[in-house]
mmCIF file of C-alpha atoms in Angstrom:
data_model
loop_
_atom_site.group_PDB
_atom_site.id
_atom_site.type_symbol
_atom_site.label_atom_id
_atom_site.label_comp_id
_atom_site.label_asym_id
_atom_site.label_seq_id
_atom_site.Cartn_x
_atom_site.Cartn_y
_atom_site.Cartn_z
ATOM 1 C CA UNK A 1148 -77.604 40.327 4.188
ATOM 2 C CA UNK A 1149 -76.270 37.210 5.016
ATOM 3 C CA UNK A 1150 -73.808 37.551 1.937
ATOM 4 C CA UNK A 1151 -72.599 40.897 3.254
ATOM 5 C CA UNK A 1152 -72.236 39.737 6.946
ATOM 6 C CA UNK A 1153 -70.301 36.596 5.959
ATOM 7 C CA UNK A 1154 -67.916 38.805 3.986
ATOM 8 C CA UNK A 1155 -67.287 41.164 6.809
ATOM 9 C CA UNK A 1156 -66.612 38.512 9.428
ATOM 10 C CA UNK A 1157 -64.461 36.517 7.028
ATOM 11 C CA UNK A 1158 -62.360 39.611 6.156
ATOM 12 C CA UNK A 1159 -62.035 40.593 9.859
ATOM 13 C CA UNK A 1160 -60.891 37.476 11.121
ATOM 14 C CA UNK A 1161 -61.695 38.487 14.640
ATOM 15 C CA UNK A 1162 -64.770 40.109 16.516
ATOM 16 C CA UNK A 1163 -66.869 42.735 14.613
ATOM 17 C CA UNK A 1164 -69.032 44.915 16.550
ATOM 18 C CA UNK A 1165 -72.887 44.817 16.427
ATOM 19 C CA UNK A 1166 -72.724 48.502 16.044
ATOM 20 C CA UNK A 1167 -70.374 48.560 13.099
ATOM 21 C CA UNK A 1168 -72.297 45.783 11.185
ATOM 22 C CA UNK A 1169 -75.694 48.002 11.859
ATOM 23 C CA UNK A 1170 -73.817 51.024 10.332
ATOM 24 C CA UNK A 1171 -72.145 49.227 7.337
ATOM 25 C CA UNK A 1172 -75.350 47.560 6.295
ATOM 26 C CA UNK A 1173 -77.861 50.382 7.352
ATOM 27 C CA UNK A 1174 -80.092 48.228 9.701
ATOM 28 C CA UNK A 1175 -81.035 47.641 13.100
ATOM 29 C CA UNK A 1176 -79.091 45.348 15.789
ATOM 30 C CA UNK A 1177 -82.209 43.176 15.417
ATOM 31 C CA UNK A 1178 -81.585 42.689 11.586
ATOM 32 C CA UNK A 1179 -78.016 41.663 12.344
ATOM 33 C CA UNK A 1180 -79.003 39.247 15.110
ATOM 34 C CA UNK A 1181 -81.485 37.613 12.648
ATOM 35 C CA UNK A 1182 -78.883 37.434 9.906
ATOM 36 C CA UNK A 1183 -76.486 35.787 12.348
ATOM 37 C CA UNK A 1184 -79.193 33.265 13.545
ATOM 38 C CA UNK A 1185 -79.862 32.166 10.119
ATOM 39 C CA UNK A 1186 -76.143 31.560 9.194
ATOM 40 C CA UNK A 1187 -75.859 29.308 12.384
ATOM 41 C CA UNK A 1188 -78.906 27.382 11.312
ATOM 42 C CA UNK A 1189 -76.997 26.788 7.753
ATOM 43 C CA UNK A 1190 -73.835 25.427 9.638
ATOM 44 C CA UNK A 1191 -71.746 28.579 10.252
ATOM 45 C CA UNK A 1192 -70.092 28.512 13.596
ATOM 46 C CA UNK A 1193 -70.549 32.222 14.967
ATOM 47 C CA UNK A 1194 -69.703 33.424 18.324
ATOM 48 C CA UNK A 1195 -71.141 36.358 19.710
ATOM 49 C CA UNK A 1196 -69.964 38.052 22.880
ATOM 50 C CA UNK A 1197 -71.523 41.037 24.608
ATOM 51 C CA UNK A 1198 -69.625 44.434 24.046
ATOM 52 C CA UNK A 1199 -67.371 42.518 21.392
ATOM 53 C CA UNK A 1200 -69.705 41.619 18.652
ATOM 54 C CA UNK A 1201 -69.676 38.608 16.316
ATOM 55 C CA UNK A 1202 -66.860 36.421 15.125
ATOM 56 C CA UNK A 1203 -66.797 33.497 12.521
ATOM 57 C CA UNK A 1204 -65.185 30.603 14.098
ATOM 58 C CA UNK A 1205 -65.759 27.915 11.443
ATOM 59 C CA UNK A 1206 -67.040 27.701 8.035
ATOM 60 C CA UNK A 1207 -69.392 24.759 6.613
ATOM 61 C CA UNK A 1208 -68.673 23.489 3.302
ATOM 62 C CA UNK A 1209 -71.964 24.671 1.714
ATOM 63 C CA UNK A 1210 -72.928 25.774 -1.853
ATOM 64 C CA UNK A 1211 -75.326 28.614 -1.679
ATOM 65 C CA UNK A 1212 -75.837 31.976 -3.015
ATOM 66 C CA UNK A 1213 -74.725 33.669 0.090
ATOM 67 C CA UNK A 1214 -71.482 31.723 0.514
ATOM 68 C CA UNK A 1215 -70.662 32.005 -3.325
ATOM 69 C CA UNK A 1216 -71.598 35.594 -3.323
ATOM 70 C CA UNK A 1217 -69.553 36.452 -0.292
ATOM 71 C CA UNK A 1218 -66.262 35.263 -2.037
ATOM 72 C CA UNK A 1219 -66.891 36.670 -5.692
ATOM 73 C CA UNK A 1220 -64.697 39.475 -7.039
ATOM 74 C CA UNK A 1221 -66.165 39.510 -10.390
ATOM 75 C CA UNK A 1222 -67.979 42.085 -12.111
ATOM 76 C CA UNK A 1223 -70.581 39.964 -13.963
ATOM 77 C CA UNK A 1224 -69.839 36.276 -13.824
ATOM 78 C CA UNK A 1225 -71.762 34.686 -10.982
ATOM 79 C CA UNK A 1226 -73.191 37.711 -9.503
ATOM 80 C CA UNK A 1227 -76.673 36.239 -10.447
ATOM 81 C CA UNK A 1228 -76.460 33.056 -8.724
ATOM 82 C CA UNK A 1229 -79.303 30.277 -8.281
ATOM 83 C CA UNK A 1230 -78.450 27.315 -6.043
ATOM 84 C CA UNK A 1231 -80.328 23.764 -5.430
ATOM 85 C CA UNK A 1232 -80.231 21.330 -2.916
ATOM 86 C CA UNK A 1233 -81.064 18.971 -5.714
ATOM 87 C CA UNK A 1234 -81.511 19.316 -9.482
ATOM 88 C CA UNK A 1235 -81.964 17.270 -12.412
ATOM 89 C CA UNK A 1236 -79.009 18.921 -14.117
ATOM 90 C CA UNK A 1237 -77.572 22.492 -13.577
ATOM 91 C CA UNK A 1238 -77.289 22.629 -17.583
ATOM 92 C CA UNK A 1239 -81.115 21.775 -17.824
ATOM 93 C CA UNK A 1240 -81.984 24.344 -15.212
ATOM 94 C CA UNK A 1241 -79.594 26.977 -16.549
ATOM 95 C CA UNK A 1242 -81.170 26.531 -19.955
ATOM 96 C CA UNK A 1243 -84.700 27.291 -18.336
ATOM 97 C CA UNK A 1244 -83.639 30.290 -16.873
ATOM 98 C CA UNK A 1245 -82.079 31.461 -20.012
ATOM 99 C CA UNK A 1246 -85.421 30.738 -21.690
ATOM 100 C CA UNK A 1247 -87.072 32.849 -18.823
ATOM 101 C CA UNK A 1248 -84.834 35.914 -19.491
ATOM 102 C CA UNK A 1249 -82.024 35.372 -16.793
ATOM 103 C CA UNK A 1250 -79.087 37.674 -17.789
ATOM 104 C CA UNK A 1251 -75.569 36.896 -18.851
ATOM 105 C CA UNK A 1252 -73.453 35.543 -16.341
ATOM 106 C CA UNK A 1253 -76.089 33.683 -14.493
ATOM 107 C CA UNK A 1254 -74.550 30.797 -12.404
ATOM 108 C CA UNK A 1255 -76.326 27.717 -11.358
ATOM 109 C CA UNK A 1256 -75.204 25.412 -8.771
ATOM 110 C CA UNK A 1257 -76.603 22.190 -7.077
ATOM 111 C CA UNK A 1258 -75.449 20.010 -4.326
ATOM 112 C CA UNK A 1259 -76.435 17.142 -6.287
ATOM 113 C CA UNK A 1260 -78.035 16.217 -9.430
ATOM 114 C CA UNK A 1261 -80.490 13.309 -10.430
ATOM 115 C CA UNK A 1262 -79.815 13.312 -14.136
ATOM 116 C CA UNK A 1263 -76.505 14.737 -14.569
ATOM 117 C CA UNK A 1264 -74.821 14.410 -18.294
ATOM 118 C CA UNK A 1265 -71.470 14.298 -19.801
ATOM 119 C CA UNK A 1266 -70.285 14.517 -23.482
ATOM 120 C CA UNK A 1267 -72.222 12.536 -25.790
ATOM 121 C CA UNK A 1268 -75.185 11.920 -23.297
ATOM 122 C CA UNK A 1269 -73.024 10.001 -20.912
ATOM 123 C CA UNK A 1270 -74.343 9.691 -17.364
ATOM 124 C CA UNK A 1271 -72.375 11.872 -15.131
ATOM 125 C CA UNK A 1272 -72.211 10.599 -11.147
ATOM 126 C CA UNK A 1273 -73.278 13.251 -9.121
ATOM 127 C CA UNK A 1274 -73.058 12.278 -5.455
ATOM 128 C CA UNK A 1275 -73.949 15.110 -2.749
ATOM 129 C CA UNK A 1276 -71.776 17.263 -1.011
ATOM 130 C CA UNK A 1277 -68.654 16.149 -2.373
ATOM 131 C CA UNK A 1278 -68.199 17.818 -6.009
ATOM 132 C CA UNK A 1279 -69.128 20.989 -7.383
ATOM 133 C CA UNK A 1280 -71.801 20.768 -10.214
ATOM 134 C CA UNK A 1281 -72.299 24.310 -11.885
ATOM 135 C CA UNK A 1282 -73.430 25.799 -15.125
ATOM 136 C CA UNK A 1283 -72.769 29.262 -16.329
ATOM 137 C CA UNK A 1284 -75.248 31.051 -18.466
ATOM 138 C CA UNK A 1285 -73.740 33.288 -21.374
ATOM 139 C CA UNK A 1286 -75.182 35.633 -23.955
ATOM 140 C CA UNK A 1287 -71.918 36.087 -25.804
ATOM 141 C CA UNK A 1288 -71.698 38.753 -28.718
ATOM 142 C CA UNK A 1289 -69.656 36.441 -30.846
ATOM 143 C CA UNK A 1290 -70.455 34.453 -34.221
ATOM 144 C CA UNK A 1291 -71.928 31.171 -33.526
ATOM 145 C CA UNK A 1292 -69.324 29.373 -35.207
ATOM 146 C CA UNK A 1293 -66.918 30.811 -32.462
ATOM 147 C CA UNK A 1294 -68.929 29.610 -29.471
ATOM 148 C CA UNK A 1295 -67.603 26.053 -29.165
ATOM 149 C CA UNK A 1296 -64.239 27.712 -27.837
ATOM 150 C CA UNK A 1297 -65.865 28.744 -24.691
ATOM 151 C CA UNK A 1298 -65.428 25.053 -23.711
ATOM 152 C CA UNK A 1299 -61.673 25.698 -23.630
ATOM 153 C CA UNK A 1300 -61.844 28.977 -22.035
ATOM 154 C CA UNK A 1301 -63.894 27.171 -19.112
ATOM 155 C CA UNK A 1302 -61.332 24.476 -19.123
ATOM 156 C CA UNK A 1303 -58.502 26.887 -18.653
ATOM 157 C CA UNK A 1304 -60.234 28.971 -15.992
ATOM 158 C CA UNK A 1305 -61.194 25.897 -14.067
ATOM 159 C CA UNK A 1306 -57.564 24.425 -14.154
ATOM 160 C CA UNK A 1307 -56.120 27.720 -12.963
ATOM 161 C CA UNK A 1308 -58.809 27.973 -10.206
ATOM 162 C CA UNK A 1309 -57.997 24.257 -8.946
ATOM 163 C CA UNK A 1310 -54.255 24.902 -9.186
ATOM 164 C CA UNK A 1311 -54.613 27.970 -7.036
ATOM 165 C CA UNK A 1312 -56.872 26.256 -4.440
ATOM 166 C CA UNK A 1313 -54.442 23.325 -4.306
ATOM 167 C CA UNK A 1314 -51.678 25.842 -3.863
ATOM 168 C CA UNK A 1315 -53.383 27.420 -0.869
ATOM 169 C CA UNK A 1316 -53.960 24.186 0.831
ATOM 170 C CA UNK A 1317 -50.514 23.149 0.104
ATOM 171 C CA UNK A 1318 -48.955 26.077 1.845
ATOM 172 C CA UNK A 1319 -45.743 25.081 3.460
ATOM 173 C CA UNK A 1320 -46.046 21.621 2.559
ATOM 174 C CA UNK A 1321 -44.491 19.487 -0.197
ATOM 175 C CA UNK A 1322 -46.086 20.496 -3.872
ATOM 176 C CA UNK A 1323 -48.877 18.881 -5.070
ATOM 177 C CA UNK A 1324 -49.132 17.807 -8.699
ATOM 178 C CA UNK A 1325 -50.689 20.547 -11.278
ATOM 179 C CA UNK A 1326 -54.019 20.190 -12.661
ATOM 180 C CA UNK A 1327 -54.015 19.785 -16.590
ATOM 181 C CA UNK A 1328 -56.092 19.981 -19.538
ATOM 182 C CA UNK A 1329 -57.034 17.171 -21.627
ATOM 183 C CA UNK A 1330 -58.280 18.685 -24.802
ATOM 184 C CA UNK A 1331 -61.234 19.520 -25.429
ATOM 185 C CA UNK A 1332 -63.117 19.006 -22.172
ATOM 186 C CA UNK A 1333 -61.572 17.282 -19.214
ATOM 187 C CA UNK A 1334 -59.390 18.314 -16.437
ATOM 188 C CA UNK A 1335 -56.850 16.084 -15.010
ATOM 189 C CA UNK A 1336 -54.652 15.535 -12.193
ATOM 190 C CA UNK A 1337 -51.707 13.035 -12.058
ATOM 191 C CA UNK A 1338 -53.179 11.437 -15.325
ATOM 192 C CA UNK A 1339 -56.583 10.969 -13.739
ATOM 193 C CA UNK A 1340 -59.934 12.810 -14.723
ATOM 194 C CA UNK A 1341 -60.906 15.299 -12.141
ATOM 195 C CA UNK A 1342 -63.725 17.338 -13.988
ATOM 196 C CA UNK A 1343 -65.669 17.354 -17.242
ATOM 197 C CA UNK A 1344 -67.089 20.084 -19.381
ATOM 198 C CA UNK A 1345 -70.479 20.137 -21.472
ATOM 199 C CA UNK A 1346 -71.181 23.113 -23.443
ATOM 200 C CA UNK A 1347 -74.770 23.478 -25.081
ATOM 201 C CA UNK A 1348 -76.197 26.529 -26.995
ATOM 202 C CA UNK A 1349 -79.295 27.832 -28.570
ATOM 203 C CA UNK A 1350 -78.452 29.573 -31.925
ATOM 204 C CA UNK A 1351 -79.629 30.679 -35.121
ATOM 205 C CA UNK A 1352 -77.875 30.969 -38.284
ATOM 206 C CA UNK A 1353 -76.139 34.157 -37.444
ATOM 207 C CA UNK A 1354 -77.037 34.714 -33.793
ATOM 208 C CA UNK A 1355 -76.386 33.217 -30.413
ATOM 209 C CA UNK A 1356 -79.569 33.211 -28.069
ATOM 210 C CA UNK A 1357 -77.491 31.881 -25.353
ATOM 211 C CA UNK A 1358 -74.586 29.365 -24.374
ATOM 212 C CA UNK A 1359 -74.339 27.349 -21.111
ATOM 213 C CA UNK A 1360 -71.344 25.714 -19.888
ATOM 214 C CA UNK A 1361 -71.599 23.111 -17.337
ATOM 215 C CA UNK A 1362 -68.874 21.748 -15.378
ATOM 216 C CA UNK A 1363 -68.466 18.951 -12.666
ATOM 217 C CA UNK A 1364 -65.258 18.820 -10.452
ATOM 218 C CA UNK A 1365 -64.341 16.293 -8.132
ATOM 219 C CA UNK A 1366 -63.355 18.262 -5.100
ATOM 220 C CA UNK A 1367 -63.793 16.105 -1.858
ATOM 221 C CA UNK A 1368 -64.622 12.616 -3.264
ATOM 222 C CA UNK A 1369 -62.292 10.205 -0.811
ATOM 223 C CA UNK A 1370 -62.554 7.257 -3.118
ATOM 224 C CA UNK A 1371 -64.146 6.178 -6.642
ATOM 225 C CA UNK A 1372 -65.662 2.865 -7.604
ATOM 226 C CA UNK A 1373 -63.786 0.416 -9.518
ATOM 227 C CA UNK A 1374 -65.256 1.263 -12.897
ATOM 228 C CA UNK A 1375 -63.969 4.806 -12.613
ATOM 229 C CA UNK A 1376 -60.200 3.731 -12.457
ATOM 230 C CA UNK A 1377 -59.007 7.095 -14.064
ATOM 231 C CA UNK A 1378 -61.149 9.390 -11.482
ATOM 232 C CA UNK A 1379 -59.393 11.755 -8.976
ATOM 233 C CA UNK A 1380 -60.522 14.375 -6.786
ATOM 234 C CA UNK A 1381 -58.695 17.652 -5.472
ATOM 235 C CA UNK A 1382 -58.964 16.261 -1.817
ATOM 236 C CA UNK A 1383 -56.922 13.271 -2.733
ATOM 237 C CA UNK A 1384 -53.836 15.552 -3.470
ATOM 238 C CA UNK A 1385 -54.490 18.419 -1.126
ATOM 239 C CA UNK A 1386 -54.549 15.968 1.807
ATOM 240 C CA UNK A 1387 -57.526 17.673 3.494
ATOM 241 C CA UNK A 1388 -61.138 18.826 2.706
ATOM 242 C CA UNK A 1389 -61.471 21.920 0.432
ATOM 243 C CA UNK A 1390 -64.127 24.482 0.401
ATOM 244 C CA UNK A 1391 -66.261 24.116 -2.692
ATOM 245 C CA UNK A 1392 -67.769 27.655 -2.593
ATOM 246 C CA UNK A 1393 -64.085 28.937 -2.622
ATOM 247 C CA UNK A 1394 -63.401 26.992 -6.118
ATOM 248 C CA UNK A 1395 -66.586 28.190 -7.618
ATOM 249 C CA UNK A 1396 -65.650 31.734 -6.964
ATOM 250 C CA UNK A 1397 -62.133 31.265 -8.224
ATOM 251 C CA UNK A 1398 -63.677 29.590 -11.375
ATOM 252 C CA UNK A 1399 -65.841 32.858 -11.870
ATOM 253 C CA UNK A 1400 -62.928 34.936 -11.228
ATOM 254 C CA UNK A 1401 -60.564 33.299 -13.869
ATOM 255 C CA UNK A 1402 -63.267 32.682 -16.256
ATOM 256 C CA UNK A 1403 -64.314 36.360 -16.307
ATOM 257 C CA UNK A 1404 -60.775 37.450 -17.035
ATOM 258 C CA UNK A 1405 -60.115 35.117 -20.008
ATOM 259 C CA UNK A 1406 -63.714 35.485 -21.389
ATOM 260 C CA UNK A 1407 -62.934 39.213 -21.750
ATOM 261 C CA UNK A 1408 -59.788 38.220 -23.747
ATOM 262 C CA UNK A 1409 -61.722 35.806 -25.777
ATOM 263 C CA UNK A 1410 -64.428 38.056 -26.633
ATOM 264 C CA UNK A 1411 -62.420 40.696 -28.096
ATOM 265 C CA UNK A 1412 -60.820 38.780 -30.945
ATOM 266 C CA UNK A 1413 -63.413 35.642 -31.027
ATOM 267 C CA UNK A 1414 -60.303 33.410 -30.846
ATOM 268 C CA UNK A 1415 -57.997 31.877 -28.413
ATOM 269 C CA UNK A 1416 -55.012 33.503 -30.007
ATOM 270 C CA UNK A 1417 -54.251 35.486 -26.536
ATOM 271 C CA UNK A 1418 -54.854 32.425 -24.411
ATOM 272 C CA UNK A 1419 -53.074 29.924 -26.673
ATOM 273 C CA UNK A 1420 -49.915 30.033 -24.454
ATOM 274 C CA UNK A 1421 -51.519 29.684 -21.179
ATOM 275 C CA UNK A 1422 -53.696 26.820 -22.584
ATOM 276 C CA UNK A 1423 -50.861 24.741 -24.074
ATOM 277 C CA UNK A 1424 -48.716 25.217 -20.736
ATOM 278 C CA UNK A 1425 -51.302 23.051 -18.798
ATOM 279 C CA UNK A 1426 -52.243 21.008 -22.110
ATOM 280 C CA UNK A 1427 -51.296 17.311 -20.914
ATOM 281 C CA UNK A 1428 -51.697 16.027 -24.654
ATOM 282 C CA UNK A 1429 -48.994 18.322 -25.937
ATOM 283 C CA UNK A 1430 -45.898 16.371 -27.308
ATOM 284 C CA UNK A 1431 -47.570 12.957 -26.664
ATOM 285 C CA UNK A 1432 -49.060 10.455 -29.004
ATOM 286 C CA UNK A 1433 -52.718 10.518 -29.349
ATOM 287 C CA UNK A 1434 -55.425 8.469 -30.915
ATOM 288 C CA UNK A 1435 -57.942 10.268 -32.666
ATOM 289 C CA UNK A 1436 -61.281 8.652 -32.863
ATOM 290 C CA UNK A 1437 -63.995 9.782 -35.315
ATOM 291 C CA UNK A 1438 -66.886 7.861 -36.902
ATOM 292 C CA UNK A 1439 -65.237 5.605 -39.612
ATOM 293 C CA UNK A 1440 -61.659 6.681 -39.013
ATOM 294 C CA UNK A 1441 -59.175 6.109 -36.330
ATOM 295 C CA UNK A 1442 -55.757 7.226 -36.638
ATOM 296 C CA UNK A 1443 -52.577 8.165 -34.174
ATOM 297 C CA UNK A 1444 -50.312 11.099 -34.300
ATOM 298 C CA UNK A 1445 -48.500 13.762 -31.888
ATOM 299 C CA UNK A 1446 -50.271 16.470 -30.379
ATOM 300 C CA UNK A 1447 -48.625 19.817 -30.930
ATOM 301 C CA UNK A 1448 -50.975 21.965 -29.209
ATOM 302 C CA UNK A 1449 -53.879 24.107 -30.333
ATOM 303 C CA UNK A 1450 -54.739 26.635 -32.920
ATOM 304 C CA UNK A 1451 -56.150 29.965 -32.535
ATOM 305 C CA UNK A 1452 -59.677 28.374 -33.258
ATOM 306 C CA UNK A 1453 -59.278 25.823 -30.427
ATOM 307 C CA UNK A 1454 -58.548 22.919 -32.823
ATOM 308 C CA UNK A 1455 -55.920 20.359 -31.686
ATOM 309 C CA UNK A 1456 -53.020 20.205 -33.896
ATOM 310 C CA UNK A 1457 -51.831 16.547 -34.517
ATOM 311 C CA UNK A 1458 -48.745 15.815 -36.499
ATOM 312 C CA UNK A 1459 -49.432 12.323 -38.475
ATOM 313 C CA UNK A 1460 -46.882 9.749 -39.372
ATOM 314 C CA UNK A 1461 -46.400 11.538 -42.854
ATOM 315 C CA UNK A 1462 -45.454 14.708 -41.204
ATOM 316 C CA UNK A 1463 -48.513 16.308 -42.307
ATOM 317 C CA UNK A 1464 -50.387 18.628 -39.545
ATOM 318 C CA UNK A 1465 -54.084 17.822 -38.908
ATOM 319 C CA UNK A 1466 -56.601 20.172 -37.336
ATOM 320 C CA UNK A 1467 -58.826 18.220 -35.142
ATOM 321 C CA UNK A 1468 -62.311 19.782 -34.191
ATOM 322 C CA UNK A 1469 -63.774 18.617 -30.923
ATOM 323 C CA UNK A 1470 -67.532 17.912 -32.026
ATOM 324 C CA UNK A 1471 -67.877 14.150 -32.290
ATOM 325 C CA UNK A 1472 -64.285 13.378 -32.388
ATOM 326 C CA UNK A 1473 -62.512 11.833 -29.094
ATOM 327 C CA UNK A 1474 -58.943 12.130 -28.626
ATOM 328 C CA UNK A 1475 -57.276 9.245 -26.087
ATOM 329 C CA UNK A 1476 -53.675 8.612 -25.180
ATOM 330 C CA UNK A 1477 -52.085 5.632 -27.108
ATOM 331 C CA UNK A 1478 -50.881 4.085 -23.755
ATOM 332 C CA UNK A 1479 -53.549 5.366 -21.268
ATOM 333 C CA UNK A 1480 -56.215 7.809 -20.675
ATOM 334 C CA UNK A 1481 -54.056 10.578 -21.270
#
């Protein structure tokens, strides 16, 4: 009810009569009034005027099932949504829900995390109210060895979502930098990290039980500590606060589109051109760090299997798998 009412008021942009809402939802005027009252308690500024109805005057930056659901345009992704004020980790909660039978496309979000994790078990700072912390539960019908490519699918979807949100915020103003991709699991703005992705899965030899893709995006953070010199937020480039639920809904929309294309062939062949357009490593010297071996080369792009193609000094082409390998710029973060 709250989700549908939010959608109706947002789409109208003006007053919507109580009678129209009653007929639209098949409920009483009292039920509509109660729904409006609950939304006001959650921070929505809703004006109600006799003989005119209800009007949405201002939106809070909240991450709730109703706010996200009212913005979704997907068929599956995010339609089952669970939001927490605080969670140890959205990945942990998504895996718990997976074990309990939650469906494909379940989205888990949190205002803050007490035990957020990045790649290789690194801690992920999760202050409340400023970022997106979300995990998507998938039950893909692909071979287990192909599931790692889903990290790149999410990266592409999230980058496109960030760019669309920044474009909306900058309407009529000078252009903002484009969000790019640092293979395999980072989003960057102006050479600084703005998001990280962690993919985990439960599999057997020839069967995937589930995949959980977690992503943290710095949205409205205004400053970072000195120990994070390569961090950035979308707000720093948009010049104003952004609505995190709007970004989450956009991520789901782009991911669903790209996931459908990936699943048909179980590779990134149909997404390669779009991915490389945003790949900040492409054409740059990179340092490949793997246990017991470190070498440099020039990143050429990605293969249809999601490997980074690196041209070595002798002219040979190396396919770099994500796994335990790190790729860094020779002269900086990217």
